[in-house]
Coordinates of C-alpha atoms in Angstrom, one line a residue:
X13 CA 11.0 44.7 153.8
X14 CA 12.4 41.6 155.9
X15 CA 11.7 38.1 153.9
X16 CA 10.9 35.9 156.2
X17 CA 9.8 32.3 156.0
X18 CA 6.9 31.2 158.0
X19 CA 5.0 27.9 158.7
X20 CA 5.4 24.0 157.2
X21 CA 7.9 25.2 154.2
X22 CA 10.0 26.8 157.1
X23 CA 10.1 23.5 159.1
X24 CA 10.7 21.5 156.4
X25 CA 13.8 23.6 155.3
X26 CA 15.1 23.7 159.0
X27 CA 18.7 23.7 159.2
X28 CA 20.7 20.8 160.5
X29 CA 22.6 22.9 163.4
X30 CA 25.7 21.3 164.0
X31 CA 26.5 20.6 160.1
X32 CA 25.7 24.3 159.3
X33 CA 28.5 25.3 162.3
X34 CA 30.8 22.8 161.2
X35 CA 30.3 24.0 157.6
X36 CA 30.7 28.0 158.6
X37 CA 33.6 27.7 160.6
X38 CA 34.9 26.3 158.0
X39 CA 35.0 28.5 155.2
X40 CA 36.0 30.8 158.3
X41 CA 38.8 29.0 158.6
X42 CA 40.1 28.4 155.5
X43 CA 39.5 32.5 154.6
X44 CA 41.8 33.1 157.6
X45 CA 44.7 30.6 156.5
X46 CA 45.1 32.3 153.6
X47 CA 46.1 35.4 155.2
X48 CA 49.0 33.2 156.8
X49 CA 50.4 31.1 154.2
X50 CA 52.9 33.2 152.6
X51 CA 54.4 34.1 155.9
X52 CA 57.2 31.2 155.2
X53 CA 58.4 32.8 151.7
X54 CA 58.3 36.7 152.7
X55 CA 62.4 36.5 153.0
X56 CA 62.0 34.6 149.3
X57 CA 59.7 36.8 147.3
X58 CA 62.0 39.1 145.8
X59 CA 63.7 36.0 144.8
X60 CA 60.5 33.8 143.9
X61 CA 59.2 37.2 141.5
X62 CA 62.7 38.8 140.6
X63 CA 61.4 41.9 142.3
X64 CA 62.8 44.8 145.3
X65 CA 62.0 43.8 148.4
X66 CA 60.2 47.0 148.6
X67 CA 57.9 45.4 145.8
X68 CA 57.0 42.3 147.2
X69 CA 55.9 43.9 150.8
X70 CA 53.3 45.3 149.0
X71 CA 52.3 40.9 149.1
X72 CA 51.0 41.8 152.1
X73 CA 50.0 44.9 152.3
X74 CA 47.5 44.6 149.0
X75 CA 45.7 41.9 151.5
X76 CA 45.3 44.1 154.8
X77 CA 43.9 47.0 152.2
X78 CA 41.7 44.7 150.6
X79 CA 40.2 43.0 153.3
X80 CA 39.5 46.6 155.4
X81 CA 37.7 47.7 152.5
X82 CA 35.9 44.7 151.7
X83 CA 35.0 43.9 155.0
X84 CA 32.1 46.4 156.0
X85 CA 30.9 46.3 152.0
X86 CA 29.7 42.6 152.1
X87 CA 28.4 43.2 155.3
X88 CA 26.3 45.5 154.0
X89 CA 25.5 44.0 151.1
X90 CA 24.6 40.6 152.6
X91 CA 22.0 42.7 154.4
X92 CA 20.7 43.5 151.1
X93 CA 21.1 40.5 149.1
X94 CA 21.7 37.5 151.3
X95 CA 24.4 36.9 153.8
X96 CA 24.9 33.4 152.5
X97 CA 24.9 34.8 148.6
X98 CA 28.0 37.0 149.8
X99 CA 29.7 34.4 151.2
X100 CA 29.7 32.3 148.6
X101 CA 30.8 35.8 145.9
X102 CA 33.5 36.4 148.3
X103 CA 35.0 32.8 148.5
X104 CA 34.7 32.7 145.3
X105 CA 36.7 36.0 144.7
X106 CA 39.5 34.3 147.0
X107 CA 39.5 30.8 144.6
X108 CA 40.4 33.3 141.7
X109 CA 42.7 35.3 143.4
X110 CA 44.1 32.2 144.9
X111 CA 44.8 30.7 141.2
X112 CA 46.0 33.8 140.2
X113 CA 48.6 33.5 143.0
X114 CA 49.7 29.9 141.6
X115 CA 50.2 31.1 138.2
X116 CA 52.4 34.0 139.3
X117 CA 55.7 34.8 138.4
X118 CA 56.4 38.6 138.7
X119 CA 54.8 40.5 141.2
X120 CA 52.3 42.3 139.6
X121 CA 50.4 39.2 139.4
X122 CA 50.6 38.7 142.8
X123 CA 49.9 41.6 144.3
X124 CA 46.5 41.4 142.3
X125 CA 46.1 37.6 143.6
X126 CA 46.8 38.7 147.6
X127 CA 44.4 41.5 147.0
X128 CA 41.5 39.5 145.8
X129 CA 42.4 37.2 148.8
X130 CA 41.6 39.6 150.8
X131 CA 38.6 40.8 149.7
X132 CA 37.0 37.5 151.2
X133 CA 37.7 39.1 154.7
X134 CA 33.7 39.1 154.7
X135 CA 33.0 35.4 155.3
X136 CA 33.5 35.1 159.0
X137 CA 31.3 38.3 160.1
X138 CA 28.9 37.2 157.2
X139 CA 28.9 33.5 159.0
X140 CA 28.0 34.8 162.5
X141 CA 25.3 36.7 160.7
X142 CA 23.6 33.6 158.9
X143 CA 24.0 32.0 162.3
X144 CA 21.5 34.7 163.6
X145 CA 19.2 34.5 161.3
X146 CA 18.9 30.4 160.9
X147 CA 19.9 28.7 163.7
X148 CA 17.7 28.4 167.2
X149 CA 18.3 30.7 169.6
X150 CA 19.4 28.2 171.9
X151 CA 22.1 27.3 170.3
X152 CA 23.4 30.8 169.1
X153 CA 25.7 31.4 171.6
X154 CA 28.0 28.6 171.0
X155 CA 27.4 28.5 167.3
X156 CA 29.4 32.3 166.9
X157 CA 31.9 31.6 169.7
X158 CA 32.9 28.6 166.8
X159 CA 32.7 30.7 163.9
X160 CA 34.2 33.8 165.7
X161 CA 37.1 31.6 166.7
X162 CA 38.0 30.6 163.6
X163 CA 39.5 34.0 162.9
X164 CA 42.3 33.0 164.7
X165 CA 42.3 29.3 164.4
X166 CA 42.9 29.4 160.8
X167 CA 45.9 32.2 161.6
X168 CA 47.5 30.0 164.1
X169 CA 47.4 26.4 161.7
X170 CA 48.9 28.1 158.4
X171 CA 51.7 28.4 159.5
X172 CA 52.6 25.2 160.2
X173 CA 50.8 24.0 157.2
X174 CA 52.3 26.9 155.4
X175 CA 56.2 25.9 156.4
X176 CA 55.8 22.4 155.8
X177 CA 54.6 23.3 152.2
X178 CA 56.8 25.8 151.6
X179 CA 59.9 23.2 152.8
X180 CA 58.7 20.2 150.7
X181 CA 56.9 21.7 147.4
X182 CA 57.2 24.1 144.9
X183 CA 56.2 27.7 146.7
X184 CA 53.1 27.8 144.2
X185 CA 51.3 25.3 146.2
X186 CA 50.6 27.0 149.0
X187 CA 48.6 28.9 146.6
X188 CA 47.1 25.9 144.5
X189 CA 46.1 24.7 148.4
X190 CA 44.2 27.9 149.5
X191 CA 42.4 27.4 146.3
X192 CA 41.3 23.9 146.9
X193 CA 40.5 25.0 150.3
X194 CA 38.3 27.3 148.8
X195 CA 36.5 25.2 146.6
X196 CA 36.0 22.3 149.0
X197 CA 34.5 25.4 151.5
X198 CA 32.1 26.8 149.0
X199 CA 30.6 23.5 147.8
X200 CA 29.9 22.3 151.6
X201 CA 28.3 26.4 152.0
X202 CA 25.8 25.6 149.0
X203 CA 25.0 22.2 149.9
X204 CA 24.4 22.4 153.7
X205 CA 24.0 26.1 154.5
X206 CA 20.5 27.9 153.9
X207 CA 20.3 31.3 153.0
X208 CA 19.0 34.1 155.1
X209 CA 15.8 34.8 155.5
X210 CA 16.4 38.4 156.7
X211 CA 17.3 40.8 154.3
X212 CA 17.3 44.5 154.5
X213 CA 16.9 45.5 150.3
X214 CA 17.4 49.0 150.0
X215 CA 19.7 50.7 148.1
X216 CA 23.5 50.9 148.1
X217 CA 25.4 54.0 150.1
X218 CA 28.3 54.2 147.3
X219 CA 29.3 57.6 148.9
X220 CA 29.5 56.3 152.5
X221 CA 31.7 53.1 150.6
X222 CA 33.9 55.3 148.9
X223 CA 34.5 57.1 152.0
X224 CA 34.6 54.9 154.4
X225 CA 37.0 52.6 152.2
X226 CA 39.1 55.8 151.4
X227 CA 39.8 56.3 155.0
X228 CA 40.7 53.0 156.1
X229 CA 43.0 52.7 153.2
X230 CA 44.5 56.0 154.4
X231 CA 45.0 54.8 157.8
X232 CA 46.1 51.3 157.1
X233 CA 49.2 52.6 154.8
X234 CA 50.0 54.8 157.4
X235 CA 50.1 51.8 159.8
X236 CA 51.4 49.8 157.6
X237 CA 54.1 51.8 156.0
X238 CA 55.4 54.5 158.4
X239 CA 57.9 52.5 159.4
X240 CA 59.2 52.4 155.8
X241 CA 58.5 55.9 155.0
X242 CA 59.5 57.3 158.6
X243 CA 57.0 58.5 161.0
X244 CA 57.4 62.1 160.8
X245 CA 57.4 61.9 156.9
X246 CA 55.2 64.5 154.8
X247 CA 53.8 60.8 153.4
X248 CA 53.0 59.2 156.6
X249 CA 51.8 62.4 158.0
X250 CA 49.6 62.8 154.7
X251 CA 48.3 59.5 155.4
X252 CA 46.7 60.3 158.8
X253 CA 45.3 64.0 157.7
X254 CA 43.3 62.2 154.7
X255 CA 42.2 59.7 157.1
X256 CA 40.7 61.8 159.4
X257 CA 39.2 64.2 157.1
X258 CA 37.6 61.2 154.9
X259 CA 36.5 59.5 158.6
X260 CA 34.7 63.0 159.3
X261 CA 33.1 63.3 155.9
X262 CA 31.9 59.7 156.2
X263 CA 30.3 60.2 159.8
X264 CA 28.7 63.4 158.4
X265 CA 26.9 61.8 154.9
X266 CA 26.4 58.8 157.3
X267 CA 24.0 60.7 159.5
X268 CA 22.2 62.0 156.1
X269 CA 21.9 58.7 154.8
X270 CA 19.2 56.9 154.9
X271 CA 20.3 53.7 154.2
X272 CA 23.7 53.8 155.0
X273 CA 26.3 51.0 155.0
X274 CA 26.7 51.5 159.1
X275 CA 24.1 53.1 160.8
X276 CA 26.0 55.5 163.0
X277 CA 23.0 56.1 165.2
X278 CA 23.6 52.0 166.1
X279 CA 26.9 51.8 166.1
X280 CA 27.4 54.7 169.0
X281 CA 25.0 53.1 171.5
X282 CA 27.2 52.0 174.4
X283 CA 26.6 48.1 173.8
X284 CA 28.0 48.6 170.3
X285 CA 30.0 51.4 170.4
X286 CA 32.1 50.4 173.6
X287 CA 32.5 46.6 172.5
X288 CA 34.1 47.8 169.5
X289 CA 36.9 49.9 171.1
X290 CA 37.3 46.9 173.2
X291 CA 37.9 44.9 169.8
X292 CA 40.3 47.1 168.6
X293 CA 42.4 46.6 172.1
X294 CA 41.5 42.7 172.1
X295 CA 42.4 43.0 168.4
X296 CA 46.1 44.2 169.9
X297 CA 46.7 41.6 172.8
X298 CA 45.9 38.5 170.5
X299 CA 48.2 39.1 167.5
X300 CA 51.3 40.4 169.9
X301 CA 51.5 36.1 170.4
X302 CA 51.7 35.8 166.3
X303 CA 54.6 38.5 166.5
X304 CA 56.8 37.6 169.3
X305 CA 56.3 33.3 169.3
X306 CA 57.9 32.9 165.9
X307 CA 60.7 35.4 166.5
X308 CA 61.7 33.9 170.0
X309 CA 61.9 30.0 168.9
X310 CA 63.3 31.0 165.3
X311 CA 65.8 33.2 167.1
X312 CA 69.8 32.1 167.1
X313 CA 70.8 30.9 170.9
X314 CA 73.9 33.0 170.5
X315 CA 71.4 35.8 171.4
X316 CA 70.7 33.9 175.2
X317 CA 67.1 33.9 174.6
X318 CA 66.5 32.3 171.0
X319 CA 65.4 29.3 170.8
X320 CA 66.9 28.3 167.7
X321 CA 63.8 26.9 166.1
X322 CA 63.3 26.4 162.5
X323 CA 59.6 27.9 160.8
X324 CA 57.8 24.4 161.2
X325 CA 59.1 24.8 164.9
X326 CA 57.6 28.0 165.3
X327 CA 54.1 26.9 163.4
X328 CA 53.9 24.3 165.7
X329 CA 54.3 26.2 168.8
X330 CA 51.3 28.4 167.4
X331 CA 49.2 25.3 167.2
X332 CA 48.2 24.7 171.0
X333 CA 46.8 28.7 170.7
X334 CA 44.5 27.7 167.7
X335 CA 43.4 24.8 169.4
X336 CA 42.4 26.8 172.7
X337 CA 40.5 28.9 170.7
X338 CA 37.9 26.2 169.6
X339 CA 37.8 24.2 172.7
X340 CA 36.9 27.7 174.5
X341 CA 33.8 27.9 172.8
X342 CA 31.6 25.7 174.8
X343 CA 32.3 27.4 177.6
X344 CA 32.1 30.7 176.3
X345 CA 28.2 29.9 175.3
X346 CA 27.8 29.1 178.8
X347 CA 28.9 31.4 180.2
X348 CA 27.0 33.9 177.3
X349 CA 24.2 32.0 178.3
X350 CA 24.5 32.2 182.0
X351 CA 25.6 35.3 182.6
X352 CA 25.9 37.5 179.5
X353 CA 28.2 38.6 176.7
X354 CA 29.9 41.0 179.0
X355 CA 30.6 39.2 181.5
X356 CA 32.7 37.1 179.1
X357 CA 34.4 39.3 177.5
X358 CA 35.6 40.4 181.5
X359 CA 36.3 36.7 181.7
X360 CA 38.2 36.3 178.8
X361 CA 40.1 39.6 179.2
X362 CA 41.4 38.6 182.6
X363 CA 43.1 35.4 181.2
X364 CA 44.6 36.6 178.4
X365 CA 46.0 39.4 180.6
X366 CA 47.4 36.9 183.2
X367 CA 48.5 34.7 179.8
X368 CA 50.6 37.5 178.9
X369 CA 51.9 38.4 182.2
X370 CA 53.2 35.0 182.7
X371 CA 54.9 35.8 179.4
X372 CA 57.0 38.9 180.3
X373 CA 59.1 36.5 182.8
X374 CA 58.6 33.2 180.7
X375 CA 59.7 33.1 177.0
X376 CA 62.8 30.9 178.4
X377 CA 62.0 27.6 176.2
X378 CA 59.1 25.6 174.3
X379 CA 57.4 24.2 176.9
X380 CA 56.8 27.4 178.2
X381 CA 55.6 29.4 175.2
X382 CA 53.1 26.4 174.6
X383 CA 51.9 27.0 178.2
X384 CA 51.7 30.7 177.5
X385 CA 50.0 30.5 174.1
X386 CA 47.0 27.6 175.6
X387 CA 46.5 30.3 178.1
X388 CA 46.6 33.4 175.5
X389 CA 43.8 31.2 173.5
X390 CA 41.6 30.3 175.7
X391 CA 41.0 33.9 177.0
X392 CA 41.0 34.8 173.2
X393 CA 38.3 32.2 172.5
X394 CA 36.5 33.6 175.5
X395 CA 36.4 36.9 174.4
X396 CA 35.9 36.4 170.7
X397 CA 32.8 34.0 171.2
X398 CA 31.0 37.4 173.4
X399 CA 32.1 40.3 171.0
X400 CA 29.1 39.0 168.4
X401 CA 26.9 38.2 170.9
X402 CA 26.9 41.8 172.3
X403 CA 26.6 43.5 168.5
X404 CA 24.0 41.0 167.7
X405 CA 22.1 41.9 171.2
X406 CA 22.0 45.7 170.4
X407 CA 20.9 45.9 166.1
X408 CA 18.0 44.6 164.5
X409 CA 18.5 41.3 162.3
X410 CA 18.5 43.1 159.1
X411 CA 21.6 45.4 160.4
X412 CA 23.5 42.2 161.6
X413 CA 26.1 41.4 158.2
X414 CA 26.8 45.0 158.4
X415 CA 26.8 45.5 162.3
X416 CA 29.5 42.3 162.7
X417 CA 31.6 43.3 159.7
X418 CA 32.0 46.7 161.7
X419 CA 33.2 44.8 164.8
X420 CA 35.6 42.0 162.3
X421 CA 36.9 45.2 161.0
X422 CA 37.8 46.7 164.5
X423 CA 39.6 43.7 165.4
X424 CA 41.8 44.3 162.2
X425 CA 42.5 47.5 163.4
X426 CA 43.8 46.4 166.7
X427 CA 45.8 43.7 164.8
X428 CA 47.4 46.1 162.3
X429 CA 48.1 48.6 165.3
X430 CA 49.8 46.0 167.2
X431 CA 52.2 44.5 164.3
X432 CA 52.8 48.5 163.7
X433 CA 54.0 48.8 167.1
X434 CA 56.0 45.8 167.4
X435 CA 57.8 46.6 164.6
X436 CA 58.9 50.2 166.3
X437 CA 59.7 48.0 169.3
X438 CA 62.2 45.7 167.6
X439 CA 63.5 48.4 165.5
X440 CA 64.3 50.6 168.3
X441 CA 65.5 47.9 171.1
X442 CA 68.2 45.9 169.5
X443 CA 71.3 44.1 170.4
X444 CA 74.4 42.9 168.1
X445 CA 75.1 39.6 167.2
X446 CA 78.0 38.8 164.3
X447 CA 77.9 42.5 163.6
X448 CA 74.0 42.6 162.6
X449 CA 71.6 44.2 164.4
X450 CA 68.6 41.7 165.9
X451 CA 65.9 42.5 168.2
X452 CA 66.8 42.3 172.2
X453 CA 65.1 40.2 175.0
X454 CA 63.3 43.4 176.4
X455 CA 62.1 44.4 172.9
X456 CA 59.4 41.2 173.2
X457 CA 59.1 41.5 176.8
X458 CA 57.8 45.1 176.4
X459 CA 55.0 43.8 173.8
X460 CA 53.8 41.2 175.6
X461 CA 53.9 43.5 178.5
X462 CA 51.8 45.8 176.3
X463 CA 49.2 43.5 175.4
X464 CA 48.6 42.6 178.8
X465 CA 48.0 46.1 179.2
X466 CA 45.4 46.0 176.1
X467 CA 44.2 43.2 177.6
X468 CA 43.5 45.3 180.8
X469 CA 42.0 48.1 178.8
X470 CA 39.5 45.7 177.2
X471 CA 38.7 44.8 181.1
X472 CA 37.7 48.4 182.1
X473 CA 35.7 49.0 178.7
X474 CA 33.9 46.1 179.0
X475 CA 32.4 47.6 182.6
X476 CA 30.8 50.5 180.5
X477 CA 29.1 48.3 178.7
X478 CA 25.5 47.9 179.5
X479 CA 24.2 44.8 180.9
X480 CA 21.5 42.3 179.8
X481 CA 18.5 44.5 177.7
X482 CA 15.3 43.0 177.5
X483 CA 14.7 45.5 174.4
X484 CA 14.3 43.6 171.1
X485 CA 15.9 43.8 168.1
X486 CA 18.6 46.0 169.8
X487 CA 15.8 48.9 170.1
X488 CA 17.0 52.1 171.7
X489 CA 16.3 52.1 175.5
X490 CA 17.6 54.3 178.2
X491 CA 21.1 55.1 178.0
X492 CA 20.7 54.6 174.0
X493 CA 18.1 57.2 173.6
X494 CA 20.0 59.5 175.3
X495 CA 22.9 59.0 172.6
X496 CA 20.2 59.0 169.6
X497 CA 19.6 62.9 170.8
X498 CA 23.0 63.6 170.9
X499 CA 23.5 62.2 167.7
X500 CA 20.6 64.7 166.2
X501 CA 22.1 67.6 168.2
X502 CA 25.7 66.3 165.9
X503 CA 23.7 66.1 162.8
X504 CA 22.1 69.8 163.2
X505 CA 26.2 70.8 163.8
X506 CA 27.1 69.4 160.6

């Protein structure tokens, strides 16, 4: 049964709105810098932990593994227990993995630390959840364009903050500072944020975790790795077969459960279903900015197009995007408000696609990647403030944790796909320079072309998206009931 909270008690406990944003975005924030700050050392870590280098990549990939699985389980959970309680677990988690991080000297250690990092990957889905639940519906909109933002606002300032610690301190801060971070985030959670009064109880779906989690673990090293392993290897290939039987054998016990952690019945009604395929694109076109900025200013000038940039260089140019990203937020509420979700995702789709147009014929110098990357982030912010707003518009409140973790977790998708493709890119179009193989002009002009073409493809899905429903709670209404008998037409198949 829902718990809600009804009359004088409930008025007395009223959230403050703007310190329980500020407060959320936040711990949003400082969650998504951790996944940046060892960016600066990846060249060191074999040094740093006296390790292959074929060790310490796993640094990073023990995080992206982590945070996929760990993403749609506290969504579910906080339906269950409390959205805020699973905030405050997961931040927690990150503080010890964090320390954990600071105290390592091998890489065992480490890869244990970055994992529990990642399994805060929760917070910011969890976030726009207790917005939902707690905050007046007037104020909504803008409240989870703020929080959704953060995503990439705390991506796009670590790695300024992360170079500057990295050049002036001993590389174990920038581990000591993420667990700070995480203190300072949790306290202000507890003090100024209320929990949930919307919570689903039920039981667990362990079998719909276990496969679930197995085949986005599956997929994610094949994403991650084929480049290593080769893409036509009997591993990567492996990879991909155990993904997609594990993804079939999920949506099958799924449709049996009934209480599972992602209603599959919800999550294929056009609203949902089609503003998560355009995550996973969107998910694409933002992060191709986080891979080709940083090569193109760090890049020697010898090459005719590097910049010649040092790290902090690079960082900084990233800053202007993360800034974009907040200050879009106002408007995307308006424009939520006004006119719909949908129409500004369209919005936000269109000028992130012109962003990265200007880009193919513009990556010439630093005022011009700065222009390029405000432009890139406001679109972003646009886009990111409606995706919750339409997930939130078509579930019922005690689906939401588990309904936006779904949608965090497609954007991770897109973001994984993209660095997986860039990396192919620059692999394959290369020029020589003293003898060593480095990536050519075309090689970044082709991704940004490409993520103006994601950019596109989140356009077009975003007009099968159904407009403004008056139904409540996300109820099933025309279109959507059609789906629900398809979907028990599927579950008869299987």
């Amino acid at each position: 049964m829902v718990e809600q909270k009804t009359g004088p008690e409930a008025l007395e406990k009223a959230p403050a709105t703007g310190a329980v944003v500020a407060v959320l975005a936040l711990a949003g924030i400082v969650v998504s810098l951790m996944q940046t700050l060892v960016i600066p050392i990846i060249p060191h870590l074999p040094e740093y932990l006296n390790a292959p280098a074929s060790n310490t990549a796993w640094v990073i990939t023990a995080t992206l593994l982590a945070a996929a699985v760990a993403t749609p389980v506290m969504g579910r959970l906080g339906d269950m227990f409390g959205k805020r309680r699973m905030m405050l677990v997961s931040m927690g988690i990150m503080i010890v993995g964090s320390v954990i991080g600071a105290l390592s000297t091998s890489v065992v250690p480490m890869i244990v630390g970055r994992a529990l990092q990642g399994l805060a990957a929760g917070v910011i889905p969890l976030g726009i959840s207790v917005m939902r639940d707690v905050l007046p519906k007037e104020k909504l909109a803008g409240a989870v364009a703020t929080m959704s933002a953060s995503l990439g606002v705390g991506g796009a300032f670590g790695l300024p903050l992360a170079a500057l610690i990295a050049e002036y301190v001993d590389w174990h801060w920038l581990f000591w500072v993420s667990a700070i971070m995480g203190v300072v985030g949790a306290i202000a959670v507890v003090i100024v944020v209320p929990e949930s009064p919307e919570k689903s109880g039920g039981g667990f779906d362990y079998v719909g975790a276990v496969t679930l989690s197995g085949g986005l673990l599956a997929l994610l090293l094949a994403v991650s790795k084929g480049a290593d392993w080769g893409w036509s290897s009997g591993t990567t290939l492996g990879c991909f077969a155990a993904a997609i039987v594990l993804f079939i054998l999920w949506v099958s016990w799924e449709l049996r459960s009934s209480q599972p952690i992602v209603d599959v019945r919800v999550a294929v009604r056009p609203q949902v279903l089609f503003t998560n395929i355009a995550s996973i694109v969107f998910g694409f076109a933002m992060f191709a900015a986080s891979m080709v900025f940083p090569q193109v200013v760090q890049m020697p000038e010898a090459t005719g197009y590097g910049l010649g940039g040092s790290m902090m260089v690079a960082g900084l140019v990233m800053a202007p995007f993360g800034i974009m990203l907040l200050l879009a937020a106002p408007l995307s509420s308006w424009l939520t408000n006004t006119f719909g979700p949908r129409i500004t995702l369209m919005v936000g789709a269109i000028v992130v696609a012109l962003g990265y147009l200007l880009g193919v014929f513009a990556l010439h110098s630093i005022w011009q990647l700065i222009v390029i990357g405000i432009i890139i982030g406001f679109g972003t912010g646009l886009a990111y403030g409606a995706m919750p707003a339409l997930i939130m518009g078509a579930v019922p409140p005690s689906q939401t944790g588990a309904a936006n973790s779904f949608n965090t977790l497609m954007r991770s998708l897109g973001t994984s796909f993209a660095s997986a493709l860039a990396g192919v890119i620059v692999a394959q179009m290369t020029m020589t320079l003293g003898g060593v193989a480095v990536p050519s002009e075309s090689a970044f002009r082709w991704i940004m072309a490409l993520a103006a073409g994601a950019a596109v493809a989140a356009l077009v899905l975003a007009f099968f998206i159904p407009g403004r429903s008056d139904a409540p709670g996300g109820a099933a209404t025309g279109s959507e009931e059609t789906v629900d008998v398809a979907i028990e037409g599927i579950e008869q198949t299987v």
